[in-house]
C-alpha positions as a Python dict, from the first residue, in 0.01 Angstrom:
ca = {
    (1, 'M'): (0, 0, 0),
    (2, 'R'): (-139, 165, 172),
    (3, 'A'): (-256, -108, 360),
    (4, 'Q'): (19, -182, 449),
    (5, 'R'): (41, 232, 649),
    (6, 'I'): (-269, 146, 788),
    (7, 'N'): (-85, -122, 990),
    (8, 'R'): (162, 13, 1065),
    (9, 'L'): (43, 284, 1198),
    (10, 'S'): (-292, 114, 1410),
    (11, 'S'): (13, -130, 1553),
    (12, 'V'): (227, 183, 1713),
    (13, 'L'): (-109, 266, 1813),
    (14, 'L'): (-220, -82, 1965),
    (15, 'I'): (126, -81, 2178),
    (16, 'L'): (107, 223, 2270),
    (17, 'L'): (-206, 196, 2436),
    (18, 'S'): (-111, -93, 2594),
    (19, 'V'): (207, 34, 2736),
    (20, 'T'): (-21, 388, 2800),
    (21, 'A'): (-230, 67, 3053),
    (22, 'L'): (26, -51, 3216),
    (23, 'V'): (283, 235, 3210),
    (24, 'T'): (-165, 411, 3416),
    (25, 'V'): (-143, 116, 3664),
    (26, 'V'): (194, 90, 3771),
    (27, 'T'): (205, 466, 3876),
    (28, 'G'): (-126, 319, 4067),
    (29, 'L'): (123, 67, 4172),
    (30, 'F'): (318, 385, 4339),
    (31, 'W'): (149, 645, 4370),
    (32, 'P'): (-191, 562, 4528),
    (33, 'P'): (-528, 806, 4450),
    (34, 'P'): (-641, 1026, 4742),
    (35, 'L'): (-864, 780, 4998),
    (36, 'L'): (-1148, 1069, 4990),
    (37, 'E'): (-1163, 1098, 4667),
    (38, 'P'): (-1516, 1074, 4515),
    (39, 'D'): (-1403, 911, 4141),
    (40, 'E'): (-1220, 698, 4076),
    (41, 'G'): (-946, 931, 3969),
    (42, 'T'): (-771, 1054, 3606),
    (43, 'Q'): (-525, 722, 3577),
    (44, 'A'): (-865, 471, 3626),
    (45, 'H'): (-1036, 721, 3340),
    (46, 'V'): (-718, 645, 3090),
    (47, 'F'): (-688, 260, 3179),
    (48, 'Q'): (-1057, 199, 3047),
    (49, 'I'): (-1007, 529, 2796),
    (50, 'S'): (-667, 274, 2649),
    (51, 'I'): (-878, -57, 2741),
    (52, 'T'): (-1176, -29, 2510),
    (53, 'A'): (-959, 144, 2240),
    (54, 'L'): (-756, -116, 2172),
    (55, 'L'): (-1007, -414, 2035),
    (56, 'P'): (-1053, -145, 1730),
    (57, 'M'): (-692, -93, 1715),
    (58, 'T'): (-675, -520, 1729),
    (59, 'V'): (-970, -551, 1437),
    (60, 'I'): (-755, -256, 1225),
    (61, 'V'): (-404, -481, 1267),
    (62, 'V'): (-503, -766, 1219),
    (63, 'G'): (-762, -640, 927),
    (64, 'T'): (-469, -507, 770),
    (65, 'A'): (-188, -775, 835),
    (66, 'D'): (80, -924, 567),
    (67, 'W'): (-39, -1244, 652),
    (68, 'R'): (305, -1365, 380),
    (69, 'Q'): (492, -1231, 691),
    (70, 'P'): (334, -1395, 965),
    (71, 'W'): (586, -1338, 1255),
    (72, 'R'): (626, -973, 1164),
    (73, 'S'): (275, -939, 1207),
    (74, 'L'): (173, -1110, 1490),
    (75, 'L'): (478, -925, 1687),
    (76, 'P'): (211, -604, 1767),
    (77, 'L'): (-11, -833, 1828),
    (78, 'V'): (231, -1023, 2108),
    (79, 'I'): (373, -703, 2234),
    (80, 'A'): (30, -567, 2339),
    (81, 'F'): (-97, -913, 2423),
    (82, 'I'): (156, -906, 2712),
    (83, 'A'): (149, -513, 2807),
    (84, 'A'): (-191, -561, 2878),
    (85, 'V'): (-174, -866, 3030),
    (86, 'L'): (46, -735, 3257),
    (87, 'A'): (-138, -453, 3294),
    (88, 'F'): (-433, -655, 3429),
    (89, 'A'): (-221, -814, 3696),
    (90, 'G'): (-116, -501, 3847),
    (91, 'L'): (-482, -339, 3823),
    (92, 'Y'): (-553, -718, 4022),
    (93, 'Y'): (-283, -669, 4297),
    (94, 'L'): (-444, -326, 4357),
}
């Protein structure tokens, strides 16, 4: 029962982190940072932190997954993967 709770929480966090990365890139497409800013900006740091946190969350999701129900276990991974790919595609466009 405890592994199921950990998996559910880490699945939600995995999706939130990947969607956060996507949202920061999308907002960067519409509102680019000022040109004279000495640092990369807050959006870049939020993106970097969310992408960095995806790896440990993915390990937790895969480690606590119930593989007797593969579709239920893979759904958060697929959603996070699609959001991360879209985020990196948008970042490449920038």
